[in-house]
Coordinates of C-alpha atoms and ligand atoms in Angstrom, one line a residue:
Chain A
M42 CA 0.0 0.0 0.0
L43 CA 1.4 3.3 -1.0
H44 CA 2.1 5.7 1.8
N45 CA 0.0 8.5 0.5
H46 CA -3.1 6.3 0.1
F47 CA -4.0 5.9 3.6
P48 CA -7.7 6.8 4.2
L49 CA -6.5 9.2 6.8
E50 CA -3.0 10.4 7.8
V51 CA -2.3 13.3 10.2
S52 CA 1.3 14.5 10.5
H53 CA 2.9 16.8 13.0
L54 CA -0.4 18.5 13.8
V55 CA -0.2 21.4 16.1
K56 CA -3.2 23.4 17.2
T57 CA -2.9 26.4 19.5
Y58 CA -6.0 28.4 20.4
A59 CA -5.3 32.0 21.2
L60 CA -7.9 33.1 23.7
K61 CA -9.0 36.8 23.9
N62 CA -7.3 37.3 27.3
G63 CA -4.0 36.5 25.7
V64 CA -3.8 32.9 27.0
R65 CA -2.7 30.3 24.5
V66 CA -4.1 26.8 24.8
E67 CA -1.9 24.2 23.2
A68 CA -4.6 21.7 22.4
V69 CA -2.7 19.6 20.0
R70 CA 1.0 19.2 20.2
D71 CA 2.7 17.5 17.3
V72 CA 0.4 14.6 16.7
S73 CA 1.0 12.1 13.9
F74 CA -1.0 8.9 13.1
Y75 CA -2.6 7.1 10.1
M76 CA -5.5 4.8 9.6
K77 CA -5.3 1.7 7.6
P78 CA -8.1 0.9 5.2
G79 CA -11.0 -0.8 6.8
E80 CA -9.7 -0.5 10.4
V81 CA -11.4 1.0 13.4
F82 CA -8.7 3.3 14.8
G83 CA -9.3 4.6 18.3
L84 CA -8.2 7.9 19.5
L85 CA -8.4 7.8 23.3
G86 CA -7.8 10.4 25.9
P87 CA -9.4 12.1 28.8
N88 CA -11.5 15.2 28.4
G89 CA -9.4 18.1 26.9
A90 CA -6.8 15.8 25.4
G91 CA -7.3 17.4 22.0
K92 CA -9.4 14.7 20.3
T93 CA -12.1 17.0 19.1
S94 CA -9.6 19.6 18.0
I95 CA -8.0 17.0 15.7
I96 CA -11.3 16.1 14.1
S97 CA -12.1 19.8 13.7
I98 CA -8.9 20.2 11.7
I99 CA -9.6 17.1 9.5
T100 CA -13.1 18.6 8.7
T101 CA -11.7 22.1 8.1
L102 CA -13.8 23.5 10.9
E103 CA -10.6 24.7 12.5
K104 CA -7.3 25.5 10.8
A105 CA -4.2 23.7 12.0
T106 CA -1.5 25.9 13.5
S107 CA 0.9 23.7 11.7
G108 CA 1.2 20.2 10.3
S109 CA -1.1 18.6 7.9
A110 CA -4.0 16.2 7.5
R111 CA -4.6 14.1 4.4
V112 CA -7.5 11.9 3.3
F113 CA -6.5 9.3 0.6
G114 CA -3.4 11.3 0.0
E115 CA -5.1 14.8 -0.5
D116 CA -4.6 17.6 1.9
V117 CA -7.8 18.7 3.6
D118 CA -7.0 22.4 3.1
S119 CA -5.8 22.3 -0.5
N120 CA -8.4 19.9 -1.8
P121 CA -11.4 20.1 0.5
Y122 CA -14.0 19.3 -2.0
F123 CA -12.4 15.9 -2.5
T124 CA -11.7 15.1 1.0
K125 CA -15.1 16.1 2.3
K126 CA -16.8 13.8 -0.1
Q127 CA -14.8 10.9 1.2
M128 CA -15.7 11.6 4.8
G129 CA -18.8 11.4 7.1
V130 CA -18.6 13.1 10.5
V131 CA -20.5 12.6 13.6
H132 CA -19.8 15.5 15.9
Q133 CA -19.6 15.2 19.7
E134 CA -22.2 17.8 20.4
I135 CA -25.8 17.0 19.4
V136 CA -27.2 19.2 16.7
N137 CA -30.8 20.5 17.4
T138 CA -32.0 21.9 14.1
G139 CA -35.5 23.0 15.0
F140 CA -37.0 23.6 11.7
F141 CA -36.9 20.3 9.8
T142 CA -38.1 16.7 10.0
V143 CA -35.7 13.7 10.0
N144 CA -36.6 13.0 6.5
E145 CA -35.9 16.5 5.3
I146 CA -32.7 16.7 7.1
L147 CA -31.4 13.6 5.4
K148 CA -32.6 14.7 2.0
F149 CA -30.8 18.0 2.4
Q150 CA -27.7 16.3 3.7
S151 CA -27.7 14.1 0.5
G152 CA -28.1 17.1 -1.6
Y153 CA -25.1 18.9 -0.1
Y154 CA -23.2 15.8 -1.3
G155 CA -24.6 16.3 -4.8
I156 CA -27.0 13.3 -4.5
R157 CA -30.6 14.0 -5.5
N158 CA -32.7 10.8 -5.2
N159 CA -31.3 9.1 -2.3
N160 CA -34.5 7.5 -0.8
E161 CA -33.2 4.0 -0.9
R162 CA -30.1 4.8 1.1
I163 CA -32.1 7.0 3.5
D164 CA -34.6 4.3 4.1
Y165 CA -31.9 1.8 4.7
L166 CA -30.2 4.0 7.2
L167 CA -33.5 4.9 9.0
E168 CA -34.3 1.2 9.2
K169 CA -30.9 0.3 10.5
L170 CA -30.8 3.0 13.1
G171 CA -34.3 2.5 14.3
L172 CA -35.6 5.8 13.1
K173 CA -38.1 4.5 10.5
D174 CA -41.1 5.4 12.6
H175 CA -39.8 8.8 13.4
R176 CA -39.0 10.1 9.9
E177 CA -41.8 12.7 9.8
K178 CA -40.9 14.0 13.2
N179 CA -39.3 17.3 13.9
V180 CA -35.9 17.0 15.5
K181 CA -37.4 18.8 18.6
Q182 CA -39.6 15.8 19.1
L183 CA -36.8 13.3 19.2
S184 CA -35.1 12.0 22.3
G185 CA -31.4 12.4 22.9
G186 CA -30.7 8.9 21.7
M187 CA -32.6 9.4 18.6
R188 CA -30.9 12.6 17.7
R189 CA -27.6 10.9 18.1
R190 CA -28.8 8.2 15.7
L191 CA -30.0 10.9 13.3
M192 CA -26.5 12.4 13.3
I193 CA -25.0 9.1 12.5
A194 CA -27.5 8.6 9.6
K195 CA -26.6 12.0 8.4
A196 CA -23.0 11.2 8.4
L197 CA -23.7 8.1 6.2
V198 CA -26.1 9.3 3.6
H199 CA -23.3 9.7 1.0
S200 CA -21.8 6.3 1.8
P201 CA -18.4 7.7 2.9
K202 CA -15.3 5.7 2.9
V203 CA -14.0 7.2 6.1
L204 CA -16.1 7.8 9.1
L205 CA -15.1 10.1 12.0
L206 CA -17.0 9.4 15.2
D207 CA -16.4 11.8 18.0
E208 CA -17.4 10.2 21.2
P209 CA -20.5 8.7 19.7
T210 CA -21.6 7.0 22.9
A211 CA -21.0 9.8 25.4
G212 CA -24.1 10.1 27.5
V213 CA -25.9 7.3 25.6
D214 CA -27.7 4.5 27.4
V215 CA -26.4 1.0 27.6
H216 CA -28.9 -0.4 25.2
L217 CA -28.1 2.1 22.5
R218 CA -24.4 1.9 23.1
E219 CA -24.4 -1.8 22.4
S220 CA -26.5 -1.3 19.2
L221 CA -24.0 1.4 18.1
W222 CA -21.1 -1.0 18.7
Q223 CA -22.9 -3.6 16.6
F224 CA -23.5 -1.0 13.8
V225 CA -19.9 0.1 13.9
T226 CA -18.8 -3.5 13.5
E227 CA -21.1 -3.8 10.5
L228 CA -19.8 -0.6 8.9
K229 CA -16.2 -2.0 9.4
S230 CA -17.2 -5.1 7.6
E231 CA -18.4 -3.0 4.7
G232 CA -14.8 -1.8 4.5
I233 CA -15.3 1.7 5.9
S234 CA -12.4 3.0 7.8
I235 CA -13.4 4.5 11.1
L236 CA -11.8 7.0 13.4
L237 CA -13.4 6.6 16.8
T238 CA -12.6 8.9 19.7
T239 CA -13.8 7.9 23.1
H240 CA -13.0 7.9 26.6
Y241 CA -14.9 4.7 27.2
L242 CA -12.1 2.2 27.2
E243 CA -14.4 -0.8 27.0
E244 CA -15.6 0.6 23.7
A245 CA -12.0 0.9 22.3
E246 CA -11.2 -2.5 23.5
K247 CA -14.2 -4.0 21.8
L248 CA -14.0 -2.2 18.5
C249 CA -10.5 -0.9 17.8
E250 CA -7.5 -2.9 16.4
R251 CA -5.2 0.0 17.0
V252 CA -5.4 2.9 19.4
G253 CA -3.5 6.2 19.8
I254 CA -3.7 7.3 23.4
M255 CA -3.6 11.1 23.9
N256 CA -2.9 13.2 27.0
K257 CA -2.6 16.9 27.1
G258 CA -2.4 17.3 23.3
K259 CA 0.3 14.6 22.8
I260 CA 0.2 11.0 21.7
V261 CA 1.6 8.9 24.6
F262 CA 1.0 5.5 23.1
M263 CA 0.5 4.2 19.6
G264 CA 0.0 0.7 18.6
S265 CA -2.4 -2.3 18.7
T266 CA -4.9 -2.5 21.5
Q267 CA -3.4 -5.8 22.6
E268 CA 0.0 -4.2 22.8
A269 CA -1.3 -1.4 24.9
I270 CA -2.8 -3.9 27.4
A271 CA 0.2 -6.3 27.3
Q272 CA 2.7 -3.4 28.0
Y273 CA 0.8 -1.3 30.4
S274 CA -1.6 -3.5 32.3
T275 CA -1.3 -6.5 34.6
K276 CA -3.2 -9.7 34.8
K277 CA -4.2 -11.3 38.0
V278 CA -3.9 -15.1 38.5
Y279 CA -6.0 -16.6 41.3
I280 CA -4.9 -20.1 42.4
E281 CA -6.6 -22.5 44.7
F282 CA -4.4 -25.3 45.8
N283 CA -5.3 -28.9 46.7
S284 CA -4.1 -28.1 50.1
G285 CA -6.8 -25.6 50.6
E286 CA -4.5 -22.7 50.5
A287 CA -5.0 -19.8 47.9
A288 CA -2.8 -17.2 46.3
V289 CA -3.1 -14.2 44.0
Y290 CA -0.3 -13.3 41.6
T291 CA -0.2 -10.0 39.8
E292 CA 1.8 -10.4 36.5
T293 CA 2.5 -8.4 33.4
A294 CA -0.3 -8.9 31.0
S295 CA 2.0 -10.5 28.4
A296 CA 3.3 -13.3 30.6
G297 CA 2.1 -16.8 29.8
L298 CA 0.6 -19.1 32.3
V299 CA 3.4 -21.7 32.1
E300 CA 6.0 -19.0 32.6
I301 CA 4.1 -17.6 35.6
L302 CA 3.8 -21.1 37.3
A303 CA 7.5 -21.8 36.6
H304 CA 8.5 -18.5 38.1
H305 CA 6.6 -19.2 41.3
K306 CA 7.7 -22.8 41.3
I307 CA 4.2 -24.2 41.3
Q308 CA 3.5 -27.7 40.2
F309 CA 0.5 -28.3 38.0
T310 CA -0.5 -31.2 40.2
D311 CA -0.9 -29.1 43.3
I312 CA -3.5 -26.8 41.7
K313 CA -7.1 -27.4 42.4
N314 CA -8.6 -24.4 40.5
I315 CA -7.3 -21.4 38.7
K316 CA -8.7 -18.2 37.5
I317 CA -7.1 -15.6 35.3
E318 CA -8.3 -12.0 35.1
E319 CA -6.9 -10.6 31.9
G320 CA -5.4 -7.1 31.9
R321 CA -7.7 -4.3 30.7
L322 CA -7.1 -1.3 28.6
E323 CA -8.6 0.7 31.5
E324 CA -5.5 0.0 33.6
A325 CA -3.1 0.6 30.8
F326 CA -4.8 3.9 29.9
S327 CA -4.7 5.2 33.5
K328 CA -1.1 4.4 33.7
M329 CA -0.3 6.4 30.7
V330 CA -2.4 9.5 31.3
N331 CA -1.9 9.9 34.9
T332 CA 1.9 10.4 34.8
Chain B
M260 CA -24.9 22.8 -8.5
I261 CA -27.1 20.3 -6.6
A262 CA -25.6 21.4 -3.4
F263 CA -26.4 25.0 -4.1
L264 CA -30.0 24.2 -5.1
T265 CA -30.4 22.0 -2.0
L266 CA -29.2 24.8 0.2
L267 CA -31.5 27.3 -1.6
E268 CA -34.5 24.9 -1.1
R269 CA -33.6 24.7 2.6
E270 CA -33.5 28.4 2.9
I271 CA -36.8 28.9 1.3
K272 CA -38.4 26.0 3.4
R273 CA -37.0 27.5 6.5
F274 CA -38.8 30.8 6.2
L275 CA -41.9 29.1 5.0
K276 CA -42.0 27.1 8.2
V277 CA -42.0 30.2 10.3
I278 CA -44.3 32.1 7.9
I279 CA -46.0 34.2 10.4
Q280 CA -42.8 35.7 11.5
T281 CA -41.1 35.9 8.1
L282 CA -43.9 36.9 5.7
I283 CA -47.2 37.7 7.4
S284 CA -45.8 40.1 10.1
P285 CA -43.8 42.2 7.6
I286 CA -46.8 42.3 5.3
I287 CA -49.0 43.4 8.1
S288 CA -46.6 46.2 9.0
S289 CA -46.5 47.4 5.4
F290 CA -50.3 47.3 5.4
L291 CA -50.4 49.5 8.4
Y292 CA -47.8 52.0 7.1
L293 CA -50.0 52.3 3.9
L294 CA -53.1 52.7 6.0
V295 CA -51.7 55.4 8.3
F296 CA -49.3 57.3 6.2
G297 CA -50.5 56.7 2.7
V298 CA -54.3 56.8 3.1
S299 CA -55.1 58.7 6.3
L300 CA -52.3 61.2 6.9
G301 CA -51.1 61.4 3.3
A302 CA -54.5 61.8 1.8
S303 CA -54.2 65.6 1.7
V304 CA -50.6 65.7 0.6
T305 CA -49.6 66.2 -2.9
L306 CA -46.0 66.5 -3.8
K307 CA -44.4 69.3 -5.7
N308 CA -44.7 67.6 -9.1
G309 CA -48.4 67.0 -8.5
M310 CA -47.9 63.4 -7.5
P311 CA -50.1 61.9 -4.9
Y312 CA -48.2 61.0 -1.7
L313 CA -49.6 57.4 -1.9
S314 CA -48.0 56.8 -5.2
F315 CA -44.7 58.0 -3.8
L316 CA -44.9 55.9 -0.6
I317 CA -45.7 52.6 -2.1
P318 CA -42.3 52.0 -3.9
G319 CA -40.5 53.2 -0.7
L320 CA -42.4 50.7 1.4
M321 CA -41.7 47.9 -1.1
A322 CA -38.0 48.7 -1.1
M323 CA -38.1 48.8 2.7
G324 CA -39.8 45.4 2.8
L325 CA -37.1 44.0 0.4
I326 CA -34.2 45.4 2.5
N327 CA -35.4 44.3 5.9
N328 CA -36.6 40.9 4.8
A329 CA -33.5 40.0 2.8
F330 CA -31.3 41.0 5.7
Q331 CA -33.4 39.3 8.3
N332 CA -33.6 36.1 6.3
S333 CA -29.9 35.5 5.8
S334 CA -28.9 36.7 9.2
S335 CA -31.4 34.8 11.2
S336 CA -30.7 31.7 9.1
V337 CA -27.0 31.9 10.0
V338 CA -27.5 32.8 13.6
T339 CA -30.1 30.1 14.3
S340 CA -27.7 27.6 12.6
K341 CA -25.0 28.8 14.8
F342 CA -27.2 28.3 17.8
S343 CA -28.2 24.8 16.9
G344 CA -24.8 23.7 15.7
D345 CA -26.1 23.2 12.2
L346 CA -23.7 25.7 10.8
E347 CA -20.8 23.3 11.5
D348 CA -22.3 20.9 9.0
M349 CA -22.1 23.5 6.3
R350 CA -18.3 23.4 6.9
V351 CA -18.1 19.7 6.8
V352 CA -20.1 19.0 3.6
P353 CA -18.5 19.7 0.1
I354 CA -20.2 22.9 -0.5
T355 CA -18.1 26.0 -1.5
N356 CA -18.2 29.5 0.1
S357 CA -19.7 31.1 -2.9
Q358 CA -22.4 28.5 -3.2
I359 CA -23.3 29.1 0.4
I360 CA -23.3 32.9 -0.1
F361 CA -25.5 32.8 -3.2
A362 CA -27.9 30.2 -1.9
M363 CA -28.5 32.2 1.2
G364 CA -28.5 35.4 -0.8
L365 CA -31.2 34.1 -3.1
G366 CA -33.2 32.8 -0.2
G367 CA -33.3 36.4 1.1
V368 CA -34.1 37.8 -2.3
I369 CA -37.2 35.5 -2.6
R370 CA -38.4 36.4 0.9
G371 CA -37.8 40.1 0.2
F372 CA -39.5 39.8 -3.2
L373 CA -42.6 38.2 -1.7
V374 CA -42.9 40.9 0.9
A375 CA -42.3 43.6 -1.6
A376 CA -44.7 42.1 -4.1
V377 CA -47.6 41.8 -1.6
T378 CA -46.9 45.3 -0.3
G379 CA -47.1 46.5 -4.0
L380 CA -50.4 44.6 -4.5
V381 CA -52.0 45.9 -1.3
G382 CA -50.6 49.4 -2.2
T383 CA -52.2 49.2 -5.6
V384 CA -55.6 48.2 -4.1
F385 CA -55.4 51.3 -1.9
H386 CA -54.2 53.4 -4.8
Y387 CA -57.2 52.3 -6.9
Y388 CA -59.6 52.9 -4.0
K389 CA -58.2 56.3 -3.2
L390 CA -57.2 57.7 -6.6
G391 CA -59.3 55.7 -9.0
E392 CA -56.5 53.9 -10.8
P393 CA -54.1 51.1 -9.9
L394 CA -50.4 51.9 -9.6
Y395 CA -48.8 50.8 -12.9
V396 CA -45.2 49.6 -12.8
Q397 CA -43.4 51.9 -15.3
H398 CA -40.2 49.9 -15.8
P399 CA -40.8 46.2 -15.0
F400 CA -37.3 45.2 -16.0
W401 CA -35.7 47.7 -13.6
I402 CA -37.9 46.7 -10.8
L403 CA -36.7 43.1 -11.1
F404 CA -33.2 44.3 -11.3
F405 CA -33.4 46.3 -8.1
I406 CA -35.2 43.4 -6.3
L407 CA -32.4 41.1 -7.3
V408 CA -29.5 43.4 -6.7
G409 CA -30.9 45.0 -3.7
G410 CA -32.1 41.7 -2.2
L411 CA -28.7 40.1 -2.7
T412 CA -26.9 43.1 -1.2
F413 CA -28.8 43.0 2.0
S414 CA -28.8 39.2 2.3
F415 CA -24.9 39.4 1.9
I416 CA -24.8 42.0 4.7
G417 CA -26.9 39.7 6.8
I418 CA -24.5 36.9 6.3
F419 CA -21.6 39.1 7.0
I420 CA -23.0 40.4 10.3
A421 CA -24.3 37.1 11.4
F422 CA -21.0 35.5 10.9
I423 CA -18.9 38.1 12.8
A424 CA -21.6 38.6 15.5
R425 CA -20.8 36.8 18.8
T426 CA -24.3 37.3 20.3
F427 CA -27.9 38.0 19.3
D428 CA -27.4 41.4 20.8
Q429 CA -24.7 42.4 18.3
L430 CA -27.0 41.4 15.5
S431 CA -29.9 43.4 16.6
A432 CA -27.6 46.3 17.4
F433 CA -26.8 46.4 13.8
S434 CA -30.4 46.4 12.7
T435 CA -31.4 49.0 15.2
F436 CA -28.6 51.4 15.1
I437 CA -27.4 51.2 11.4
L438 CA -30.0 49.5 9.1
L439 CA -33.1 51.1 10.5
P440 CA -31.9 54.8 10.5
L441 CA -30.3 54.3 7.1
T442 CA -33.6 53.0 5.7
Y443 CA -35.7 55.7 7.3
L444 CA -33.3 58.4 6.1
G445 CA -33.0 56.9 2.7
G446 CA -36.2 58.4 1.4
V447 CA -38.8 55.7 2.1
F448 CA -41.3 58.2 3.5
V449 CA -40.1 61.7 2.2
S450 CA -38.4 63.0 -0.8
I451 CA -35.0 64.6 0.0
E452 CA -36.2 67.7 -1.7
T453 CA -38.2 68.5 1.4
L454 CA -35.2 68.2 3.7
H455 CA -32.7 70.8 4.8
P456 CA -29.7 71.1 2.3
T457 CA -27.3 69.6 4.9
W458 CA -29.4 66.5 5.2
Q459 CA -29.8 66.4 1.5
A460 CA -26.0 66.3 1.3
I461 CA -25.7 63.6 3.9
S462 CA -28.4 61.5 2.3
K463 CA -26.2 61.2 -0.7
F464 CA -23.7 59.2 1.2
N465 CA -26.4 56.8 2.2
P466 CA -26.3 53.8 -0.2
L467 CA -29.9 52.8 0.7
F468 CA -31.0 56.2 -0.8
Y469 CA -30.0 55.0 -4.2
L470 CA -31.7 51.7 -3.9
I471 CA -34.9 53.2 -2.7
N472 CA -34.9 55.8 -5.4
G473 CA -34.1 53.1 -8.0
F474 CA -37.3 51.3 -6.9
R475 CA -39.2 54.5 -7.0
Y476 CA -38.1 55.2 -10.5
A477 CA -38.8 51.7 -11.7
I478 CA -42.3 51.9 -10.4
I479 CA -43.5 55.5 -10.8
G480 CA -41.0 56.8 -13.4
S481 CA -39.5 59.6 -11.4
S482 CA -37.2 59.9 -8.4
D483 CA -34.6 62.0 -6.6
V484 CA -31.8 60.3 -8.4
Q485 CA -30.8 59.4 -12.0
L486 CA -31.5 55.8 -12.9
G487 CA -27.9 55.3 -14.1
T488 CA -26.6 56.4 -10.7
S489 CA -28.9 54.1 -8.8
I490 CA -27.9 51.2 -11.0
F491 CA -24.1 51.9 -10.6
V492 CA -24.4 52.3 -6.8
C493 CA -26.4 49.1 -6.4
L494 CA -24.0 47.1 -8.6
M495 CA -21.2 48.4 -6.5
G496 CA -23.1 47.5 -3.4
V497 CA -23.6 44.0 -4.4
V498 CA -20.0 43.5 -5.3
V499 CA -18.7 45.0 -2.1
T500 CA -21.1 43.1 0.1
Y501 CA -20.3 39.9 -1.6
I502 CA -16.7 40.4 -0.8
M503 CA -17.6 41.2 2.8
A504 CA -19.6 38.0 3.1
R505 CA -16.8 36.0 1.6
I506 CA -14.3 37.3 4.0
A507 CA -16.7 36.6 6.9
L508 CA -17.0 33.0 5.8
V509 CA -13.3 32.5 5.5
K510 CA -12.3 34.4 8.6
G511 CA -15.4 33.8 10.7
S512 CA -16.4 30.8 12.7
F513 CA -18.8 28.1 11.9
S514 CA -18.6 26.8 15.4
R515 CA -21.7 26.8 17.6
W516 CA -22.4 29.5 20.1
Ligands
ADP60 N1 -12.4 26.8 20.2 C1 -11.6 26.7 21.3 N2 -11.0 27.8 21.8 C2 -10.2 27.7 22.8 N3 -9.8 26.5 23.4 C3 -10.3 25.4 22.9 C4 -11.2 25.4 21.9 N4 -11.6 24.2 21.6 C5 -10.9 23.4 22.4 N5 -10.2 24.2 23.2 C6 -9.3 23.7 24.3 O1 -8.4 22.7 23.7 C7 -8.1 21.6 24.5 C8 -8.6 20.3 23.8 O2 -9.9 20.3 23.7 P1 -10.7 19.2 22.8 O3 -10.0 19.1 21.5 O4 -12.1 19.6 22.8 O5 -10.4 17.9 23.6 P2 -11.2 16.5 23.7 O6 -12.1 16.4 22.5 O7 -10.1 15.5 23.8 O8 -12.0 16.6 25.0 C9 -9.0 21.9 25.8 O9 -8.1 22.5 26.8 C10 -10.0 22.9 25.4 O10 -10.5 23.7 26.4
MG61 MG1 -14.0 16.1 22.5

């Protein structure tokens, strides 16, 4: 795969906001990453880490202080018409357009992408996202969860190849969260490349092959989700012996069971029962961002 | 092109959804102006050239309706979109700045045209009832020209102000302290001939004066300004305000309030 054909590539991105009172906020400090075709890439970080700022630069809502963002090799500033067509975006904040119905909003959105008769796609998305019975409703009449789903439908009307999801499950109930995860998995299987920002680590663990972990505007870890867990978290091994005694060992997440037993000089034959609690991204994450 | 037409459709649908506020209410105020100034108070007034005051007033009110409504349409569209977060979407979709400006501009022209047209129709009914004959439009082409160019100009100003405004207050400050006085002093209700020479001189610096008089010329065939001057100033106006709107889109923020 050619380097410049990544669905999304961000290099040496810097974003400094200059506030009115003269204070400068260094929201993004030299961030680089790329997404492979068809992958779900997670951008993780606590609130204020700079995730939304990066998305805003990719969508041209904000201008980068320096550095660049490319979509399929094209710069988002010099060829926005191309890059915008490739992307669908779900903003973190819910949009509350008061004037129009769900159906009208999706039709307009299709029109902005130059698509006139898009009923089939709109029907499909409404069905998929459970909005079919609400299509004639005004946005004001929708619940928060429905609005969120409407925003997702909106981002997908033009069948984008790259989808940017900015904290799609923040403030969403458990049921909807699970169905959104399911939906993301389906989109991925259709070959869409997805950038997902989140601070729910369970979400990243479930959906993302690779993650970039951000803290205070910087990437502090980049690699596969498994690597993050293996390097930064621990697993717990609970052993119950035939003798009736019990013990707990805390090990690096990458250590194998045989290795662990050998290390503690434990014989297989002495073991009555064993329980392993695998390392979690949660732990890896808090180690990285709380330093 | 589809993107442009879609946004134009959205702009038109938007004002139709709040029709009471966007069409009915301005039409009622035009109606009241006609009733109070044109029919009651103005009944006894005849202008120097023998023209009845009502004939003079109607084109002025039409121009005022166009100016206000074109401005209101684009500015409130932008501001409500900023408020709801909708405007961010305009930046995310592949639509160019000039498509946004012209779609919003034409949305304002259409609303302004509807208000001006109904004002003209109601005016001509009054005219017929008072003076025994309807008000004939002398130069139909030029009235369409001034509606288009004047409507675009004030829609563009609306876009500009709404993009740079940081609060609703700043937007209404512009309407109250700049647009309203310029409209009233631009010759909607009185011919500048009746003004003190100092005011006459000052009026010549008011661009609205040229639009309002262009309207008047197109409808009744005479005004305080040469047609050519009106056309020139209005064309300059549309170019300058387009550039202003463009700068506002490039430099201004699409982010929500
Ligand atoms: N428009 C803005 N003006 C000034 N500061 C901003 C703006 N947007 C974000 N910030 C600041 O930049 C930092 C990163 O914010 P953001 O990108 O929203 O982080 P995240 O999405 O990871 O929570 C925060 O300190 C935030 O306050
Ligand atoms: Mg954010």
